[in-house]
PDB file of C-alpha atoms in Angstrom:
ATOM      1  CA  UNK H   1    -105.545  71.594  74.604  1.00  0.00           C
ATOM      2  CA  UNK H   2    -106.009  69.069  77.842  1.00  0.00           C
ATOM      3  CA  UNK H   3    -107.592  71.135  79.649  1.00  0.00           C
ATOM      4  CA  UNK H   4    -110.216  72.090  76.876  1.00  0.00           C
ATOM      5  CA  UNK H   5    -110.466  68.491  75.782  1.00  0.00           C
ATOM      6  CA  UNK H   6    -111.555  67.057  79.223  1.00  0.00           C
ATOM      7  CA  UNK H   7    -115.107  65.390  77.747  1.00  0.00           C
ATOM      8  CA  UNK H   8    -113.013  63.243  75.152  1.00  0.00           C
ATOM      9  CA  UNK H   9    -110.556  62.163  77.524  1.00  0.00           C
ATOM     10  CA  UNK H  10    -113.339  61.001  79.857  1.00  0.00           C
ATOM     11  CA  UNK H  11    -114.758  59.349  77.261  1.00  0.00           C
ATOM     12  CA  UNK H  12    -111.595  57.537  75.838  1.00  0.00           C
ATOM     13  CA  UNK H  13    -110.099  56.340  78.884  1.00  0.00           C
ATOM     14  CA  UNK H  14    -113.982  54.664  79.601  1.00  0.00           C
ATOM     15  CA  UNK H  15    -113.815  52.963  76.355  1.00  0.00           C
ATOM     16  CA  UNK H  16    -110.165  51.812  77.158  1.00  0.00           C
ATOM     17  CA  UNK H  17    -110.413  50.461  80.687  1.00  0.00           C
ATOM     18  CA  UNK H  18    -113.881  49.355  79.702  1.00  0.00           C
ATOM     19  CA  UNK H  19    -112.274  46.957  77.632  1.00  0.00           C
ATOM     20  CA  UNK H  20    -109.952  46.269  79.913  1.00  0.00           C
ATOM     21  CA  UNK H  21    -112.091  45.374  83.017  1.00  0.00           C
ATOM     22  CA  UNK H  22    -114.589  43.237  80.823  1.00  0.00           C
ATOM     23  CA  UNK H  23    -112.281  40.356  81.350  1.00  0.00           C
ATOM     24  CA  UNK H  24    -112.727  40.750  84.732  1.00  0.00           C
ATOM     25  CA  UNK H  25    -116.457  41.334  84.705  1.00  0.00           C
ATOM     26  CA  UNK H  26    -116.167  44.726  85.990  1.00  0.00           C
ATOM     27  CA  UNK H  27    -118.415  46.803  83.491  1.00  0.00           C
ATOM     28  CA  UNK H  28    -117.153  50.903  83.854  1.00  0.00           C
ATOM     29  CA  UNK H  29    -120.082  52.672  84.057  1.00  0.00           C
ATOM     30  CA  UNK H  30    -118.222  56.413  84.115  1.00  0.00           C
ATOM     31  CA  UNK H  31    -114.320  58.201  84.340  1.00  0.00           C
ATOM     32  CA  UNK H  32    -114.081  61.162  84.836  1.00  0.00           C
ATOM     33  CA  UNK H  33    -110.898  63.070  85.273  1.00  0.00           C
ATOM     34  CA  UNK H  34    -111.074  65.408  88.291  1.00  0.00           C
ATOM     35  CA  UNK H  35    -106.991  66.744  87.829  1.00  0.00           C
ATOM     36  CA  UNK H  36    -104.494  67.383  85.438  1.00  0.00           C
ATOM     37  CA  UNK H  37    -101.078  68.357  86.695  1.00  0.00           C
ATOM     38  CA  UNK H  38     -98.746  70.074  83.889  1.00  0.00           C
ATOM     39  CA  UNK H  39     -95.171  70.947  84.406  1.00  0.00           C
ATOM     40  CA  UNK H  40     -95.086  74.994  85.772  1.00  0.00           C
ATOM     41  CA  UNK H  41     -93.073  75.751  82.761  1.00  0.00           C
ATOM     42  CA  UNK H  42     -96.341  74.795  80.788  1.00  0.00           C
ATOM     43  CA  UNK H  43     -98.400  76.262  83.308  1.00  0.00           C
ATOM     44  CA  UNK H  44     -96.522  79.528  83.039  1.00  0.00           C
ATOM     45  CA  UNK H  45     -96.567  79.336  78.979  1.00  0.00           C
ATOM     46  CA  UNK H  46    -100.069  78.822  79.049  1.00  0.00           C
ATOM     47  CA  UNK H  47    -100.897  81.754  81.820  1.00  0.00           C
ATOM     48  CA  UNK H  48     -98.478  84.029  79.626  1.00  0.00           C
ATOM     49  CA  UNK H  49    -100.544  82.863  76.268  1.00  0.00           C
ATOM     50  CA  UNK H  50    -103.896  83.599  77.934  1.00  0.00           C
ATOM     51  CA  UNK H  51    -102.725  86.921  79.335  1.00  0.00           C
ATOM     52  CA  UNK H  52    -101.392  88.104  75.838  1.00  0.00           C
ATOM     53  CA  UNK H  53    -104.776  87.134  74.614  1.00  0.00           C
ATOM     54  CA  UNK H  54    -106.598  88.947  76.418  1.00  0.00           C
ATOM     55  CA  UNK H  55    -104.281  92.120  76.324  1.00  0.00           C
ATOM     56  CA  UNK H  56    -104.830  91.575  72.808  1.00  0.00           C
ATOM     57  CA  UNK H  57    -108.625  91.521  72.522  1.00  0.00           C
ATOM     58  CA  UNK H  58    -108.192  95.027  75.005  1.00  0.00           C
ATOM     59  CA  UNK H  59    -105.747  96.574  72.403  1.00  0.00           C
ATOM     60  CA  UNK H  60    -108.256  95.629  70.136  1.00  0.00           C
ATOM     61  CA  UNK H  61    -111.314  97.360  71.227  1.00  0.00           C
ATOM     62  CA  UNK H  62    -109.843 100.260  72.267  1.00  0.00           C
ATOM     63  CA  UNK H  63    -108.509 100.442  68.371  1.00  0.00           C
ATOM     64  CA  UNK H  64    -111.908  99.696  67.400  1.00  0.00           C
ATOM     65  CA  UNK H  65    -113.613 102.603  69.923  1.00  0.00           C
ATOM     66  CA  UNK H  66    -110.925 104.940  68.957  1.00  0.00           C
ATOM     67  CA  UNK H  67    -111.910 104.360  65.293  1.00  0.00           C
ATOM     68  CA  UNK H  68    -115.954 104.927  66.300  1.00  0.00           C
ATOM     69  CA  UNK H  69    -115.552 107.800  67.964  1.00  0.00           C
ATOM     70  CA  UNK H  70    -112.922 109.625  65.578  1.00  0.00           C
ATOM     71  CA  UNK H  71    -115.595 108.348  62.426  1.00  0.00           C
ATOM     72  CA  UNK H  72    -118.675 109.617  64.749  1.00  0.00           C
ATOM     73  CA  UNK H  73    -116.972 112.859  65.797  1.00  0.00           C
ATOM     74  CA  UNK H  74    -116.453 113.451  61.458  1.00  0.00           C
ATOM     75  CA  UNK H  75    -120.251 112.762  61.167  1.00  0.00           C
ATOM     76  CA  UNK H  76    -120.950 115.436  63.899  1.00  0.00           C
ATOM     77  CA  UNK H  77    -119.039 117.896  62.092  1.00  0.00           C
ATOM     78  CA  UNK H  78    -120.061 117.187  58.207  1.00  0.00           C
ATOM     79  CA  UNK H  79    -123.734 117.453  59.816  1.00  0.00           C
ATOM     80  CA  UNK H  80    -122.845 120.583  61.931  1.00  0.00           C
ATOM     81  CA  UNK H  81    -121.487 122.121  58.430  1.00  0.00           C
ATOM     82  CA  UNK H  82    -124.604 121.195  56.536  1.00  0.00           C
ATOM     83  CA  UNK H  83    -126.688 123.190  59.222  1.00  0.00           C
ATOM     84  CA  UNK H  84    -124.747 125.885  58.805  1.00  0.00           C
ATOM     85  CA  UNK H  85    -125.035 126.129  54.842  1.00  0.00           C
ATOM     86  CA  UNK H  86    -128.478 125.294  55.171  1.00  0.00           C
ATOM     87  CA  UNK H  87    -129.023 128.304  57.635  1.00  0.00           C
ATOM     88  CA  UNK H  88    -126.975 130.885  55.335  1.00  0.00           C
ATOM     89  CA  UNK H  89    -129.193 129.690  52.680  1.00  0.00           C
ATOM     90  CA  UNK H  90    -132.056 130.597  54.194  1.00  0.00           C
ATOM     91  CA  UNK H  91    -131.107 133.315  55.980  1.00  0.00           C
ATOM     92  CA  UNK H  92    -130.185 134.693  52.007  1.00  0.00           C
ATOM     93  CA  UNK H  93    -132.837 133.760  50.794  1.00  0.00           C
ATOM     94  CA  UNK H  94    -135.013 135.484  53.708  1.00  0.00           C
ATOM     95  CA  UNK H  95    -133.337 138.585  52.584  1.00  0.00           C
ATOM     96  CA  UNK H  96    -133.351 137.970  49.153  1.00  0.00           C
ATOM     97  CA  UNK H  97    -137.392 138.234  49.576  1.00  0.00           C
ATOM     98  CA  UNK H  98    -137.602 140.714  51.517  1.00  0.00           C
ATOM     99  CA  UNK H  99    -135.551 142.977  49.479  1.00  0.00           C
ATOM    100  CA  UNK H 100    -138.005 141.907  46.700  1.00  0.00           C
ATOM    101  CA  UNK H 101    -141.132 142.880  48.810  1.00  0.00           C
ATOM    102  CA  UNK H 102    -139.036 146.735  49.299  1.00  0.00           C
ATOM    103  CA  UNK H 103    -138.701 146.898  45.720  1.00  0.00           C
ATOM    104  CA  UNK H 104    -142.180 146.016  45.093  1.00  0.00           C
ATOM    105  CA  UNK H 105    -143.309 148.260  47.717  1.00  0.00           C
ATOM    106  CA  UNK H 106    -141.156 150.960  46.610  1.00  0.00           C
ATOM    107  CA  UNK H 107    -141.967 150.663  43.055  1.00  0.00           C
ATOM    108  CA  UNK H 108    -146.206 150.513  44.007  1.00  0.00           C
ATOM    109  CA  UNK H 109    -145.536 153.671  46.009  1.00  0.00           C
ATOM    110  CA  UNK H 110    -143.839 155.627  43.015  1.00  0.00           C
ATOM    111  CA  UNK H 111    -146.405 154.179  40.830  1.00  0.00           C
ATOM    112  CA  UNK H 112    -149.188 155.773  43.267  1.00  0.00           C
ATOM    113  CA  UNK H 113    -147.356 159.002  43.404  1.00  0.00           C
ATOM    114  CA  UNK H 114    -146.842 159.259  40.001  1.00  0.00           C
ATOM    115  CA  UNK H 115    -150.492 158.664  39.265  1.00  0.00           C
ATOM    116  CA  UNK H 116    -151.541 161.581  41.629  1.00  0.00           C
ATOM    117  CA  UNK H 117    -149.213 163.763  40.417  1.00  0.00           C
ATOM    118  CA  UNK H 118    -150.793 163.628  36.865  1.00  0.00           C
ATOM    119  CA  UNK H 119    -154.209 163.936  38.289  1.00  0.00           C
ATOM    120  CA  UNK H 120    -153.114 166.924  40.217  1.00  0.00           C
ATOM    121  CA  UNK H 121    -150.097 168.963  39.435  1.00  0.00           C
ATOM    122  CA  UNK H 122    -149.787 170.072  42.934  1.00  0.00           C
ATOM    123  CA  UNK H 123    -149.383 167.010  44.433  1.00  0.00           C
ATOM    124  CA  UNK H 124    -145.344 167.182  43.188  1.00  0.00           C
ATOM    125  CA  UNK H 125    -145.063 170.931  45.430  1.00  0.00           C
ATOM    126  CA  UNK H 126    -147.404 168.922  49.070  1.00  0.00           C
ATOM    127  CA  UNK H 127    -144.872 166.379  48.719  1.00  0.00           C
ATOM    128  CA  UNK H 128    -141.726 168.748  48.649  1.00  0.00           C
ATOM    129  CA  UNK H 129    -143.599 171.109  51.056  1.00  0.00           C
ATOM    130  CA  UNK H 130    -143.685 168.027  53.363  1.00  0.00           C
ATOM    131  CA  UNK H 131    -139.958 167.363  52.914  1.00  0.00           C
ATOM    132  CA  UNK H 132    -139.228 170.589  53.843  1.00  0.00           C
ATOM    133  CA  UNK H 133    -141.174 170.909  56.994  1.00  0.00           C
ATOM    134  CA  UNK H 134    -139.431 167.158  58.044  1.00  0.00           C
ATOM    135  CA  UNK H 135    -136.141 168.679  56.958  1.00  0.00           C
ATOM    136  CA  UNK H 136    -136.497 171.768  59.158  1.00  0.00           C
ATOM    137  CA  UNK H 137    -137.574 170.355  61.893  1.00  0.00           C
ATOM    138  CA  UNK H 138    -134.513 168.629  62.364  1.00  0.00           C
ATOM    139  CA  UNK H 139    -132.400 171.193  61.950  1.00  0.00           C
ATOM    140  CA  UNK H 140    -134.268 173.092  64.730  1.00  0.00           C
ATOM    141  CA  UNK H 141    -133.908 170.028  66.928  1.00  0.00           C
ATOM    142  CA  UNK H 142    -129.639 170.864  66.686  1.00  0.00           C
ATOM    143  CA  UNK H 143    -128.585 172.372  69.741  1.00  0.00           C
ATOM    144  CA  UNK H 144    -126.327 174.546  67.594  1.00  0.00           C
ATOM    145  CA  UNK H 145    -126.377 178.071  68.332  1.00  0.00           C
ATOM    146  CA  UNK H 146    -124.189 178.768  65.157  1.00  0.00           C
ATOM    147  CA  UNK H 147    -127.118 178.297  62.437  1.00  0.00           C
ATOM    148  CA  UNK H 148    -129.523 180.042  60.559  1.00  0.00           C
ATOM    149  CA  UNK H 149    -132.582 178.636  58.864  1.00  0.00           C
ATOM    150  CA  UNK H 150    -133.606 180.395  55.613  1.00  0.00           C
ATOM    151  CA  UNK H 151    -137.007 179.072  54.034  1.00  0.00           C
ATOM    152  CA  UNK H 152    -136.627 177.727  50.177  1.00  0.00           C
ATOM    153  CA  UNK H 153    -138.090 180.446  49.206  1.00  0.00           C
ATOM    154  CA  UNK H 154    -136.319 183.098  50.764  1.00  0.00           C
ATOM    155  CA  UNK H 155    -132.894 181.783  49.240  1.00  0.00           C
ATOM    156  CA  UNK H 156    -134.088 181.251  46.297  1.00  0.00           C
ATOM    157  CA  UNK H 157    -134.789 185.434  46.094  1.00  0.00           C
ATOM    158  CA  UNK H 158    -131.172 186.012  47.562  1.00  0.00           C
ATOM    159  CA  UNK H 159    -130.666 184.567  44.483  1.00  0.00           C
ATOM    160  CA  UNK H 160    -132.118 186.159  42.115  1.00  0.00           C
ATOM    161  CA  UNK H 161    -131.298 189.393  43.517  1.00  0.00           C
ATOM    162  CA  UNK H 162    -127.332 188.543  43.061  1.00  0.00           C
ATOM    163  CA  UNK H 163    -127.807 187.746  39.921  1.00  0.00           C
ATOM    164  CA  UNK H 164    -129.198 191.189  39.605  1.00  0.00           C
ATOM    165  CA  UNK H 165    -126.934 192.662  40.829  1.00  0.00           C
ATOM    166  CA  UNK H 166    -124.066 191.649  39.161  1.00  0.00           C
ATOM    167  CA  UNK H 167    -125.833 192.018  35.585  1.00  0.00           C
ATOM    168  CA  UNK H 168    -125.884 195.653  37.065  1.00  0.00           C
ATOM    169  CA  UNK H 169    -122.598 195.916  38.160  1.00  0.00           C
ATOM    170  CA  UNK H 170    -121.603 194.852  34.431  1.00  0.00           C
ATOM    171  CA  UNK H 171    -123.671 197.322  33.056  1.00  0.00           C
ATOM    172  CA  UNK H 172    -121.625 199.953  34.873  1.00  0.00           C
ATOM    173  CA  UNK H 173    -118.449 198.738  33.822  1.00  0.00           C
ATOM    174  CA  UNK H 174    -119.092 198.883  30.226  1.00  0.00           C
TER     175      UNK H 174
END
């Protein structure tokens, strides 16, 4: 409180010695107080005041950071999260149109097809005749030497011939 209070001390003791030295015809232009010696016990209370103060104001901010950081690293993750959902969403709904587009394309193709196929009934038979030549031609490619590749047509008169004969073998038997 001295220490801080220097200006109104100066100013105090000028008024008071002032009046003083006017009966002497001394006018006191100025004081000022140049030291102020305090007992080391209230030296040592003040330096342990001052110290705590500032240890204080340390604790302080490093609450205060501690706080800013923990609500900042929160804000990085609720924002990290939100990317996220945001990408799902439009990763799904990326794939959501382009399973659309399939359909569409799937469904215009069929629609084609089906449009040839009543203009020309052997449209159906190219297309299967097609399938078959893609589906053979795989099978060739296995580097099986256990397999043998009968045309549609050929097993289709095995067939027919063992249902021959066993309508003949039941004839016999009765």
């Amino acid at each position: 409180m001295t220490l801080s209070s220097r200006d109104r001390l100066n100013a105090a003791l000028q008024v008071a010695l002032g009046d003083a030295a006017n009966n002497w015809g001394v006018k006191i232009m100025r004081v000022e107080i140049s030291e102020i010696s305090v007992p080391k016990d209230i030296e040592n209370a003040m330096n342990l005041q001052m110290k705590a103060e500032r240890e204080k104001r340390a604790i302080e901010l490093k609450a205060q950071a501690e706080k800013e950081a923990l609500i900042r690293n929160a804000e990085a993750l609720k924002q990290e999260k939100v990317l996220q959902a945001e990408a799902i969403e439009r990763m799904a709904d990326a794939k959501k149109y382009e399973q659309i587009a399939l359909a569409q394309g799937q469904s215009d193709a069929m629609e084609l097809i089906a449009n040839q196929m009543a203009k020309n009934t052997q449209a159906a038979e190219f297309l299967l005749t097609k399938e078959r030549i893609v589906a053979f031609t795989e099978l060739s490619k296995n580097p099986s030497k256990d397999k043998v590749i009968i045309p549609y047509e050929t097993s289709e008169f095995i067939g027919g011939l063992s249902v021959i004969g066993e309508f003949l073998g039941k004839g016999k038997k009765a």
